[in-house]
Short mmCIF file of C-alpha atoms and ligand atoms in Angstrom, two decimals:
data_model
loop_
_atom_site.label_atom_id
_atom_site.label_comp_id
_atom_site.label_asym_id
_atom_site.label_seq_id
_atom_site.Cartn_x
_atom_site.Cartn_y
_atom_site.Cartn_z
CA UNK A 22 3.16 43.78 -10.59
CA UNK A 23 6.11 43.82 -12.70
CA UNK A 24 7.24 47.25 -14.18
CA UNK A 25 6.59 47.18 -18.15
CA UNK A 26 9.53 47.47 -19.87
CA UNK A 27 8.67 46.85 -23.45
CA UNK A 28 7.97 48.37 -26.60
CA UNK A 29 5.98 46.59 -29.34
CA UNK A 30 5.57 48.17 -32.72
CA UNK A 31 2.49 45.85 -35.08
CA UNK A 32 1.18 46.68 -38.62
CA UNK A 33 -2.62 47.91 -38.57
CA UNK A 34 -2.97 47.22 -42.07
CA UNK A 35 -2.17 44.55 -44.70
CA UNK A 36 1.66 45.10 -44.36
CA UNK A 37 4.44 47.41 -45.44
CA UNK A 38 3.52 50.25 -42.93
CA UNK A 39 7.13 50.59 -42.46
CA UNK A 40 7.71 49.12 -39.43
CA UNK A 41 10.97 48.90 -40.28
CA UNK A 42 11.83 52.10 -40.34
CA UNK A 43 9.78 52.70 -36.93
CA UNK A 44 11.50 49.47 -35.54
CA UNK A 45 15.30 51.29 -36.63
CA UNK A 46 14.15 54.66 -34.47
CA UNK A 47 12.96 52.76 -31.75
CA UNK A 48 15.45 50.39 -31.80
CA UNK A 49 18.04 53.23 -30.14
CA UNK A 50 16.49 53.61 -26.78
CA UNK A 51 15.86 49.60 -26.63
CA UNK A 52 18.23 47.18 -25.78
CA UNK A 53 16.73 43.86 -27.23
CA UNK A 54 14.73 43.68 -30.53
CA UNK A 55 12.74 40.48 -31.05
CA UNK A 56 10.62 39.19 -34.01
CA UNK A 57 7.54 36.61 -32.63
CA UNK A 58 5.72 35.27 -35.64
CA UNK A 59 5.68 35.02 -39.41
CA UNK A 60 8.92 33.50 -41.51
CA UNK A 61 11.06 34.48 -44.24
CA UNK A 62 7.62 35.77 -45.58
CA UNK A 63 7.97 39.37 -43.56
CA UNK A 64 10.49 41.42 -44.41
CA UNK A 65 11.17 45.27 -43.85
CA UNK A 66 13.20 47.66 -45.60
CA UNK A 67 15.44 50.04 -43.20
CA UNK A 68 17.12 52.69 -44.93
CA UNK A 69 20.55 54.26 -42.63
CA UNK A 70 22.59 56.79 -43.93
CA UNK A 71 21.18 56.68 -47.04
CA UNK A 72 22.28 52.91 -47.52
CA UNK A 73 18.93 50.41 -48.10
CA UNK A 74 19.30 47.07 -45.95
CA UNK A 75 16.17 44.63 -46.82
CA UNK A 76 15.71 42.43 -43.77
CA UNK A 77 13.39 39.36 -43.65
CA UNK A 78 14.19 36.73 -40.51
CA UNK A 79 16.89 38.91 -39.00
CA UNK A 80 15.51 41.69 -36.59
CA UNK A 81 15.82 45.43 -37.64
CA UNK A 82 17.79 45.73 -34.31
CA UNK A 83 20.93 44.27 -35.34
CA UNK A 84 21.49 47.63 -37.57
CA UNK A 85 22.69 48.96 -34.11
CA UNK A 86 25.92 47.56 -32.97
CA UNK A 87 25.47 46.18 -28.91
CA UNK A 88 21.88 45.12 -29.26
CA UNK A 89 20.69 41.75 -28.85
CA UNK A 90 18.42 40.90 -32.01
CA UNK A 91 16.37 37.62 -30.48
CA UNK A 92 13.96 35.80 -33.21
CA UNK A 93 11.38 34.35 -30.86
CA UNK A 94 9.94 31.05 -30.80
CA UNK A 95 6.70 32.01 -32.70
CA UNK A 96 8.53 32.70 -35.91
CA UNK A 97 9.17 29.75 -38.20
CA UNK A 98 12.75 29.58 -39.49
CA UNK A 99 14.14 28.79 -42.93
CA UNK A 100 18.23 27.88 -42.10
CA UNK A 101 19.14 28.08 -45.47
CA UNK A 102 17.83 31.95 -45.66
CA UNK A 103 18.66 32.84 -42.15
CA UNK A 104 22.30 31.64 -42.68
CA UNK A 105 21.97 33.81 -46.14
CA UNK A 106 21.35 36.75 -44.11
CA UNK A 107 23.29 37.23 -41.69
CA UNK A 108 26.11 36.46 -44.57
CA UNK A 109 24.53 39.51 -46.88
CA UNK A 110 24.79 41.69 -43.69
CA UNK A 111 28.15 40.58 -42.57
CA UNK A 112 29.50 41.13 -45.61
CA UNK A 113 28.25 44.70 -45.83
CA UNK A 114 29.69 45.21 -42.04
CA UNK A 115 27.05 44.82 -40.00
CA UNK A 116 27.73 42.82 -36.96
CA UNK A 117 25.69 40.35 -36.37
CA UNK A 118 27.21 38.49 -32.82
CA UNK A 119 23.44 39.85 -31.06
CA UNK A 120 21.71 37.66 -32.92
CA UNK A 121 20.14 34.87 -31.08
CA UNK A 122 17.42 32.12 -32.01
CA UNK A 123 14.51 30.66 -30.07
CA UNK A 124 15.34 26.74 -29.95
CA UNK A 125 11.50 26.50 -29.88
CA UNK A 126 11.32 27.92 -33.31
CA UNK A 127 10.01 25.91 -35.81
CA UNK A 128 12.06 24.83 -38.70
CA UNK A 129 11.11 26.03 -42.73
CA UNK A 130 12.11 22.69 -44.66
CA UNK A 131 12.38 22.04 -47.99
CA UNK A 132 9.48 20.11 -47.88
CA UNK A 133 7.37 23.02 -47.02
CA UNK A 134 8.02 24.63 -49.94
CA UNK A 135 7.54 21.67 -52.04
CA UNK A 136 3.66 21.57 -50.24
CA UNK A 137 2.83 24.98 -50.77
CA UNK A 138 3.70 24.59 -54.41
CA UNK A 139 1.73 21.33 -55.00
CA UNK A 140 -1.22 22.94 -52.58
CA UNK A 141 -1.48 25.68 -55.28
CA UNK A 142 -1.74 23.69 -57.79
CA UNK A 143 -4.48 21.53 -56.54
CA UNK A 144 -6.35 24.76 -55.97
CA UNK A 145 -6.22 25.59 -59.59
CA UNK A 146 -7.32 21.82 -60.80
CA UNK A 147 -10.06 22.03 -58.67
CA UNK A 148 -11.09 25.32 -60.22
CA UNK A 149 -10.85 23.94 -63.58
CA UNK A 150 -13.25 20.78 -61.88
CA UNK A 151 -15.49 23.89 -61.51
CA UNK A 152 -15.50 23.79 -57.55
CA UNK A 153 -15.95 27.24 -57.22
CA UNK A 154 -18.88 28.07 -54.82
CA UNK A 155 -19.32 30.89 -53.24
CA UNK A 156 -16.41 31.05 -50.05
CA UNK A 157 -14.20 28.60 -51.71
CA UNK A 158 -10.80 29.41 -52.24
CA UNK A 159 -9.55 30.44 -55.83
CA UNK A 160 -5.94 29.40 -56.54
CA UNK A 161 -3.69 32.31 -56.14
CA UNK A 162 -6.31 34.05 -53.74
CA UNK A 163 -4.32 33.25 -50.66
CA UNK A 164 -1.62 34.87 -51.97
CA UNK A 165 0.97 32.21 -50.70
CA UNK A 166 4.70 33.50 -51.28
CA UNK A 167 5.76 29.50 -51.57
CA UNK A 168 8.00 29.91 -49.47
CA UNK A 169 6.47 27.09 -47.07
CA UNK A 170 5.21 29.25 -44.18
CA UNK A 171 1.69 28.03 -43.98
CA UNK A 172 2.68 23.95 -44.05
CA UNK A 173 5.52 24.82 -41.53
CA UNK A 174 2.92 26.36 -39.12
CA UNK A 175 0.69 23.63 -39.41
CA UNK A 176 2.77 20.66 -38.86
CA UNK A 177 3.76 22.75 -35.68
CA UNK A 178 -0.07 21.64 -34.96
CA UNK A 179 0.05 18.74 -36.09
CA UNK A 180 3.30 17.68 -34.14
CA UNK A 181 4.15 14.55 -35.39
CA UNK A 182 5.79 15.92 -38.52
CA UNK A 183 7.57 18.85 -36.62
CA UNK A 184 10.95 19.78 -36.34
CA UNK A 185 11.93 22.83 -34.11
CA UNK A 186 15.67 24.49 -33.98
CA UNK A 187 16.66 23.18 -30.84
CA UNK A 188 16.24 19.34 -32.53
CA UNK A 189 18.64 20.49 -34.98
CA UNK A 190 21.23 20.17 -32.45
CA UNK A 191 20.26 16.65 -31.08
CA UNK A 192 20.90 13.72 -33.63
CA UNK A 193 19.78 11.44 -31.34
CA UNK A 194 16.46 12.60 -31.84
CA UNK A 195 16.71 14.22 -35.42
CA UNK A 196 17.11 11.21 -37.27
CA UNK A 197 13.58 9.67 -35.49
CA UNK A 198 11.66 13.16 -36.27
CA UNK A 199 12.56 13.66 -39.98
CA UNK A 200 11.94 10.02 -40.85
CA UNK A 201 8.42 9.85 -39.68
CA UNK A 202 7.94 13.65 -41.10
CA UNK A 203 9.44 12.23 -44.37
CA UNK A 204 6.92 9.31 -44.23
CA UNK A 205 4.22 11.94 -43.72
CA UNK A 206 5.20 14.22 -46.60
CA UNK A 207 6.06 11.50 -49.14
CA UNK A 208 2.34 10.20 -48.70
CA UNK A 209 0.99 13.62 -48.61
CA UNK A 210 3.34 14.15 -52.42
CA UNK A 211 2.17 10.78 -53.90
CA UNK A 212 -1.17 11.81 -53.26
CA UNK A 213 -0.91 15.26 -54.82
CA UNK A 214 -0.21 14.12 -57.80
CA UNK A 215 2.27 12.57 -57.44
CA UNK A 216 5.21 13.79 -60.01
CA UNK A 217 7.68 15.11 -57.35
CA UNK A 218 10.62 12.61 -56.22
CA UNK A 219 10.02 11.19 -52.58
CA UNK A 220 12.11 13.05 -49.93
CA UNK A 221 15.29 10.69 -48.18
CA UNK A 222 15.33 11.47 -44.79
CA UNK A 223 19.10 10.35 -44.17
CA UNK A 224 20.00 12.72 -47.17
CA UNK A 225 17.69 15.59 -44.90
CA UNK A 226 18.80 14.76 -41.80
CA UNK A 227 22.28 15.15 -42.74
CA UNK A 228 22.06 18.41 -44.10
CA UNK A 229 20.09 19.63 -41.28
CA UNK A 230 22.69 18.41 -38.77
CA UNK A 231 25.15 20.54 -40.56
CA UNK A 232 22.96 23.50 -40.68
CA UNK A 233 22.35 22.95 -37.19
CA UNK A 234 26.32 23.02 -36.44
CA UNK A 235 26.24 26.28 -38.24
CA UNK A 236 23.59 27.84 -36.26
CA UNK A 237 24.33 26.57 -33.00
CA UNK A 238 26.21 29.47 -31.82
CA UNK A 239 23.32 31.38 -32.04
CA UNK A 240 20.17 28.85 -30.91
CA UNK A 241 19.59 29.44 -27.15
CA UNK A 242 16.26 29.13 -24.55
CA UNK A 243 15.10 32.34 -25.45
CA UNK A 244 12.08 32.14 -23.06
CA UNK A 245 14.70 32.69 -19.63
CA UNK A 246 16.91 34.85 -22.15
CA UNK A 247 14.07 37.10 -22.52
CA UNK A 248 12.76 37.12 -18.59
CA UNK A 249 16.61 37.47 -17.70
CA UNK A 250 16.75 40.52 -19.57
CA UNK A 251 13.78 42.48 -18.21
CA UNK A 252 14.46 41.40 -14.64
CA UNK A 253 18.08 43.02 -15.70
CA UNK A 254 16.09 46.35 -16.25
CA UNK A 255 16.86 46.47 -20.02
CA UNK A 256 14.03 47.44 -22.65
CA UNK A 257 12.59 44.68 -25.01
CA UNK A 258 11.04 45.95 -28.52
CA UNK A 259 9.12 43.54 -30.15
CA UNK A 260 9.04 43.71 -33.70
CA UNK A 261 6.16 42.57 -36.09
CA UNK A 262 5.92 40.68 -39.06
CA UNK A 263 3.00 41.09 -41.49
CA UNK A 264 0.50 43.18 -40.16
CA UNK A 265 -3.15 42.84 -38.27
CA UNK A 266 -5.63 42.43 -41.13
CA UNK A 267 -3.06 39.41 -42.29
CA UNK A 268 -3.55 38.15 -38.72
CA UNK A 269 -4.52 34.10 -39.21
CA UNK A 270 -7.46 34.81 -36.22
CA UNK A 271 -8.33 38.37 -36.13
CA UNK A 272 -7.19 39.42 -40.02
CA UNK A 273 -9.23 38.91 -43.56
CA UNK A 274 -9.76 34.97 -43.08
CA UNK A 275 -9.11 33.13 -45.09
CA UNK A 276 -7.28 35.86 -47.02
CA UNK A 277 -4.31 35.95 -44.46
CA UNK A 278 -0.85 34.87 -43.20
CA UNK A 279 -0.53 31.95 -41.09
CA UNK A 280 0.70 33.08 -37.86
CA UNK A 281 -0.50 35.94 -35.14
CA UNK A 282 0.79 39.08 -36.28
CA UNK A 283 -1.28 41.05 -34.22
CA UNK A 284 0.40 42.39 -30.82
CA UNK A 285 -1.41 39.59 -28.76
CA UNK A 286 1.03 37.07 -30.74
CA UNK A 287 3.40 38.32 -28.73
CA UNK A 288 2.89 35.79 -25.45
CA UNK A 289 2.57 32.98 -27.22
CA UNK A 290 5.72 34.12 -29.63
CA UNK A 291 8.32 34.94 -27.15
CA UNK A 292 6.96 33.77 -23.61
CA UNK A 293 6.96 37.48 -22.16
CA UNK A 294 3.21 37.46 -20.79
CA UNK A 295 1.15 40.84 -21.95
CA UNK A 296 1.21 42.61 -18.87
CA UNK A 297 5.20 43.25 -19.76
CA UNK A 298 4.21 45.34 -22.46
CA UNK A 299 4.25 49.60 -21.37
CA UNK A 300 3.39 50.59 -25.27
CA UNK A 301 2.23 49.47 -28.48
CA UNK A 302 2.42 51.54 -31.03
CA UNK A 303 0.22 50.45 -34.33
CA UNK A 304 1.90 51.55 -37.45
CA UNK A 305 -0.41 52.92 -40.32
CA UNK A 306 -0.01 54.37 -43.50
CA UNK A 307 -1.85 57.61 -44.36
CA UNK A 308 -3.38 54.93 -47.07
CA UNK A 309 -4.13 51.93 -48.03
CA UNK A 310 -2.12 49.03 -49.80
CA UNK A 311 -2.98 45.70 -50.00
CA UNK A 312 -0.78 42.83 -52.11
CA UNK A 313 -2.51 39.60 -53.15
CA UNK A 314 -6.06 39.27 -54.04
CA UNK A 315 -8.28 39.52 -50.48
CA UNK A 316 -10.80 42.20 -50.24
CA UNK A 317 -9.74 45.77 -49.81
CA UNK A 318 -13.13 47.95 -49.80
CA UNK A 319 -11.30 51.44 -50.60
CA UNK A 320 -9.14 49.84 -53.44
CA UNK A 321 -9.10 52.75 -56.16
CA UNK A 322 -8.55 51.11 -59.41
CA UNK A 323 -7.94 54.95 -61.03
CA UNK A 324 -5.65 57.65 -61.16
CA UNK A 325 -6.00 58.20 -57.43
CA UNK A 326 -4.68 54.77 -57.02
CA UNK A 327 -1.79 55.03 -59.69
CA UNK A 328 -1.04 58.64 -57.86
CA UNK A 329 -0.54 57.04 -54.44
CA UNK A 330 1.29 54.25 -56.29
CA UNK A 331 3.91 55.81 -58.07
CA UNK A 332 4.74 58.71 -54.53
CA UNK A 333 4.49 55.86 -52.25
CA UNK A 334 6.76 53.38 -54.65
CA UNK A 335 4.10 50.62 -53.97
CA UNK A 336 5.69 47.94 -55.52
CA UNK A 337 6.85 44.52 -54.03
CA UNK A 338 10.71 44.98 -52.82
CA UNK A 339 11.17 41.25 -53.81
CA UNK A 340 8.90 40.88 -56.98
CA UNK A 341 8.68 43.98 -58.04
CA UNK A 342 4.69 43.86 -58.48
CA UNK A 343 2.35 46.91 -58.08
CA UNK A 344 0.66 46.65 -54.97
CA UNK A 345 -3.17 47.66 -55.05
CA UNK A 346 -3.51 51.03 -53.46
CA UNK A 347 -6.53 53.13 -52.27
CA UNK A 348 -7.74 55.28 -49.67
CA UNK A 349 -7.74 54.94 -46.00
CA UNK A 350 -10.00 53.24 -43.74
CA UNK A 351 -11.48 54.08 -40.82
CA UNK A 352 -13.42 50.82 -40.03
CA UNK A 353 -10.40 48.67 -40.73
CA UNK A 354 -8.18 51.04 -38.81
CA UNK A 355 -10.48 51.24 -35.52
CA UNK A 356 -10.70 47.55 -35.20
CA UNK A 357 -7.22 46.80 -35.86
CA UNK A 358 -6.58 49.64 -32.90
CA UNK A 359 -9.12 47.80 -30.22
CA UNK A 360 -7.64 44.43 -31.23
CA UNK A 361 -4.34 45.29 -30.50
CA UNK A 362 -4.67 47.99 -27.99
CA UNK A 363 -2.64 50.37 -29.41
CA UNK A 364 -1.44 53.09 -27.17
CA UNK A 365 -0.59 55.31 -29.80
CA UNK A 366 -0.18 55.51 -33.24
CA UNK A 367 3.06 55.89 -35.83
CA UNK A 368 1.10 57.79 -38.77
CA UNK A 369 3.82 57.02 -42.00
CA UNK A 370 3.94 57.75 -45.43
CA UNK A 371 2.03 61.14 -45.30
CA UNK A 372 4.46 63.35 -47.42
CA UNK A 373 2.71 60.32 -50.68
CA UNK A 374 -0.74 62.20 -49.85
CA UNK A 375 0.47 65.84 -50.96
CA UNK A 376 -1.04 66.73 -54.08
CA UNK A 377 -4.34 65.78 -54.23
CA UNK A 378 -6.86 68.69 -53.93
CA UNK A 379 -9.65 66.60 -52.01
CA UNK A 380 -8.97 63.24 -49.91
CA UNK A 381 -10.98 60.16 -49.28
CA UNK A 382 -11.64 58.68 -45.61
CA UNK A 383 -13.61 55.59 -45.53
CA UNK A 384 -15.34 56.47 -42.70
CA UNK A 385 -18.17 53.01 -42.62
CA UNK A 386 -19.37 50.57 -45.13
CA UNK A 387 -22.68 50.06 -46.58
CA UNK A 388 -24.21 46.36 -47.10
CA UNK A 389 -26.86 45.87 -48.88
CA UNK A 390 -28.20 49.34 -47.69
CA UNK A 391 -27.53 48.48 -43.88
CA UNK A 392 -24.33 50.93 -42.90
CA UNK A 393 -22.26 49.90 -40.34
CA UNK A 394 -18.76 50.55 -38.60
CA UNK A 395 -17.96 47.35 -37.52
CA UNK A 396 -15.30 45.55 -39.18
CA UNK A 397 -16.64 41.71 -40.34
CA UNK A 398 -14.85 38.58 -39.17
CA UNK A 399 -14.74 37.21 -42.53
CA UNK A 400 -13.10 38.20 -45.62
CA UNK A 401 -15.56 37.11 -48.09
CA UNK A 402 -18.27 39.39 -46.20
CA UNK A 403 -16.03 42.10 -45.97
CA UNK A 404 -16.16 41.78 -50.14
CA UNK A 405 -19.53 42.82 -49.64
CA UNK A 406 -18.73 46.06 -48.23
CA UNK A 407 -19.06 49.15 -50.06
CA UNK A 408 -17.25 51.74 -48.62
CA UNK A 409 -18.49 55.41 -47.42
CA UNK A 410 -16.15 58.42 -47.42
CA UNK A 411 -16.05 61.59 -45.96
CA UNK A 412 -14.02 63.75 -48.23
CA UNK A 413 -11.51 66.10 -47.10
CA UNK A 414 -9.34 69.23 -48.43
CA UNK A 415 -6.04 67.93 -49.59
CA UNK A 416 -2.82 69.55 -49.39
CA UNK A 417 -0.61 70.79 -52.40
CA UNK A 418 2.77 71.57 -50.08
CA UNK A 419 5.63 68.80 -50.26
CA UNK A 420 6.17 68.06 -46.53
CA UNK A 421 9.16 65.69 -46.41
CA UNK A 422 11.06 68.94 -44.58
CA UNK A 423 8.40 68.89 -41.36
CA UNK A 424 9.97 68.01 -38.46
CA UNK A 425 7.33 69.03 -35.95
CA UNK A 426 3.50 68.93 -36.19
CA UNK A 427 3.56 72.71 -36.48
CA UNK A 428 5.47 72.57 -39.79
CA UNK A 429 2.31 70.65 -41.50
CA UNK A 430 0.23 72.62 -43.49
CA UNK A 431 -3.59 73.23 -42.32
CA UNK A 432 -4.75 70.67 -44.05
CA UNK A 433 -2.67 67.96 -43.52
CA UNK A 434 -2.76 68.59 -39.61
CA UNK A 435 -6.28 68.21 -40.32
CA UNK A 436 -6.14 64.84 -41.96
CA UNK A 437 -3.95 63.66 -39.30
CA UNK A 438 -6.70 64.96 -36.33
CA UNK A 439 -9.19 63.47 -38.30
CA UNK A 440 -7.35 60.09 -37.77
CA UNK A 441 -6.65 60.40 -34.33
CA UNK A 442 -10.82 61.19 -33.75
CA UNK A 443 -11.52 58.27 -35.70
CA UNK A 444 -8.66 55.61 -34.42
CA UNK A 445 -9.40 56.84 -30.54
CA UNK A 446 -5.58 57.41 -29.81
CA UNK A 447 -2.84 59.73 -30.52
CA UNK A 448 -0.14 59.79 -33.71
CA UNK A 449 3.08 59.63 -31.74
CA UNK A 450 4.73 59.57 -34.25
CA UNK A 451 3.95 60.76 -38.33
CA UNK A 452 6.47 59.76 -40.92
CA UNK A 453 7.08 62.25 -43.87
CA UNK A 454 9.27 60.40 -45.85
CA UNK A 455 11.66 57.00 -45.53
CA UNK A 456 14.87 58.33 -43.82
CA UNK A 457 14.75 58.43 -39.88
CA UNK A 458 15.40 62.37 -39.94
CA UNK A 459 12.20 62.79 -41.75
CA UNK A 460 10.33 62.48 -38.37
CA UNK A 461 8.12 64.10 -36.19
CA UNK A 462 7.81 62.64 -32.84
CA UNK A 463 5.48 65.07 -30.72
P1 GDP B 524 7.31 47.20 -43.38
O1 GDP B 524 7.20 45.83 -43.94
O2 GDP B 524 6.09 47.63 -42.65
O3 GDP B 524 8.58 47.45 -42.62
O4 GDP B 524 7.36 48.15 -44.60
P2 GDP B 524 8.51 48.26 -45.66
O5 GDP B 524 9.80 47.87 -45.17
O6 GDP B 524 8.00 47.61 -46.92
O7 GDP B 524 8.52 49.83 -45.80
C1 GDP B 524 7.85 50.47 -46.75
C2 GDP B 524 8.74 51.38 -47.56
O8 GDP B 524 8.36 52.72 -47.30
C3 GDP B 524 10.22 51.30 -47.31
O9 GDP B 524 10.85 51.39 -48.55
C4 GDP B 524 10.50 52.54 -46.46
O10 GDP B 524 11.81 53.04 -46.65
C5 GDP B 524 9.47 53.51 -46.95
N1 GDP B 524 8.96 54.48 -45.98
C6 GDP B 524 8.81 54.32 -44.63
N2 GDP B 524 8.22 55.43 -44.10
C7 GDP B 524 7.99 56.29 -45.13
C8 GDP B 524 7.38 57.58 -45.22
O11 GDP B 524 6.92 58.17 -44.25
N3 GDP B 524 7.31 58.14 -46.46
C9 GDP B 524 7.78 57.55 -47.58
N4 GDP B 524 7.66 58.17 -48.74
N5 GDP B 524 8.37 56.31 -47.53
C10 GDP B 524 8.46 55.70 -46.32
#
């Protein structure tokens, strides 16, 4: 058997953990950082000397000269942003020569974008047609970011309309692949109502072939780069995007991303089978956030909410938008644990929870009268969850200055053992506030 050499670090919740910031600590005593799923869509803010860098396709790893930043094959690439990127970061000295691309990847087209837009739309027509029963789709409900991640995923299903990285550097085969995708999407457009112009697939496969001459220092086989490495003895971190209740199978279907962002993406997103994989640490807030409009049983709609809200500075680092906030909760967080098999956790965002003289733990849900613990595998059932809580004695002590479980007032500690009963594994890690000082790694 192989000796497991890698780190992965996954969101347990609906997203913005901070996996970023636990990616940037990690990322020290790793030599290889790799994203495996999700797009443009991700994102992670990593704050380094005081100085905020926003990343979204580009691993956190490449914030540390020497590593080798590797976006896998499972994530779906936009070249127009990626190219943006690494420009931003150049530009603000970060070197970015580590940074290598699966030529598996699938490519983020214009198109996409252009679908997801149009999709949306129809959703809201047939709203207004009244098709509205119960489990159908709303328009906005999905919470799409347009940015043409969910049509990019599934014409990697569907094949024949497909374009991955590596074709971007063959144009004896690019030509051939965007036509027939063209004649795909142009149908697909004229049906959906048909107002947006028809897409010219010389005019695309030009541009591609010029993005593709642009990238091609970076695009390699990152299946034997990745295999090379550990059988070199260095350390591989993989890095999620999204989080586990956004997974497309195990999250809030149909109120989810479209790729595997749970740690068992991470064969099919990289090629490094599971066994490869010494430690995965699930990242958790001490809370609950949730952006879009899928169900989220704790959601506290109050000044609870608007407390965590305004400490936490929930708001969307792109649009700006409040994010819905509430308490934790146990069911969600237990399941997302066994589904991932976290070895440990990384507890963050506990110095928001100071202040509050008792807290909330939703510790099961009630349905109809029935309680249970069990998570459902649907996210229109999981609407019909009311949650119970156990309530706990807050803390009143700011605790951004702990730097070792000891430092933690009583209470806290005890909110923090009260997870670790619950979850069924140890907070490695507990993050009291966003700069990697304000640590405690016991
Ligand atoms: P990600 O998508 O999971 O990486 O999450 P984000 O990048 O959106 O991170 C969430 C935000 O919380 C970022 O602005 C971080 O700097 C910040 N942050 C991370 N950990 C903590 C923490 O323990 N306390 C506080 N107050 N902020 C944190």
């Amino acid at each position: 058997m192989p000796e497991a050499r890698a780190t992965a670090v996954v969101g347990l919740q609906w997203g913005d953990e901070g996996k970023g910031k636990l990616v940037d600590l990690l990322a020290a005593e790793h030599d290889v950082v790799v994203r495996y799923n999700g797009g443009a869509n991700a994102g992670h803010s990593v704050v380094v000397n005081g100085e905020r860098f926003a990343l979204h396709l580009v691993p956190c790893g490449i914030l540390y000269p020497g590593k080798l930043a590797v976006v896998g094959n499972g994530v779906v690439v936009d070249p127009d942003k990626l190219l943006d990127e690494v420009t931003g970061l150049v530009a603000r000295g970060v070197d970015c020569s580590g940074l290598v691309v699966s030529d598996r990847a699938h490519v983020v087209l214009p198109y996409h974008k252009t679908e997801d837009a149009l999709r949306e739309d129809e959703l809201r027509a047939a709203q207004s047609a009244a098709h509205t029963g119960e489990g159908v789709l709303r328009a906005g409900e999905i919470g799409t970011t347009k940015r043409g991640i969910g049509p990019a995923y599934a014409d990697k299903a569907y094949r024949a309309s497909a374009i991955r990285i590596g074709d971007l550097l063959r144009p004896e085969v690019l030509g051939g692949k965007v036509e027939l995708a063209c004649l795909f999407k142009n149908a697909l457009f004229r049906g959906l109502g048909g107002r947006h112009e028809p897409v010219d697939p010389r005019v695309l496969t030009a541009q591609l072939l010029t993005l593709g001459e642009r990238l091609g220092p970076m695009i390699r086989d990152t299946v034997y780069l990745l295999h090379e490495q550990l059988a070199a003895g260095k350390r591989l971190l993989f890095e999620g995007g999204n989080a586990t209740l956004l997974d497309v199978d195990h999250g809030t279907y149909p109120f989810v991303t479209s790729s595997a962002c749970s740690a068992l993406g991470i064969g099919s997103g990289t090629g490094v089978p599971p066994q490869r994989i010494g430690k995965i640490l699930g990242v958790c807030k001490a809370y609950c956030t949730r952006v879009g409009a899928g169900p989220m049983p704790t959601e506290q709609v109050n000044a609870a909410g608007e407390r965590i809200r305004e400490r936490g500075r929930e708001y969307g680092t792109t649009t700006g938008r409040p994010r819905r906030t509430g308490w934790l909760d146990l069911v969600a967080l237990r399941y997302a644990v066994m589904v991932n098999g976290a070895t440990g956790l990384a507890l963050t965002m506990l110095d928001v929870m100071a202040g509050f003289d008792e807290i909330n733990v939703c510790t099961a849900y009630d349905i109809g009268g029935e309680r249970t613990d069990r998570f459902p595998p649907d996210g229109h059932m999981l609407r019909a969850c009311e949650p119970v809580y156990e309530t706990l004695a807050g803390f009143g002590e700011e605790i951004t200055g702990a730097r070792r479980r000891a430092d933690l007032p009583r209470n806290a500690a005890r909110y923090v053992e009260f997870i670790e009963e619950a979850a069924g594994v140890r907070a490695e890690i507990i993050s009291v506030g966003p700069d990697r000082v304000q640590t405690i790694v016991e």
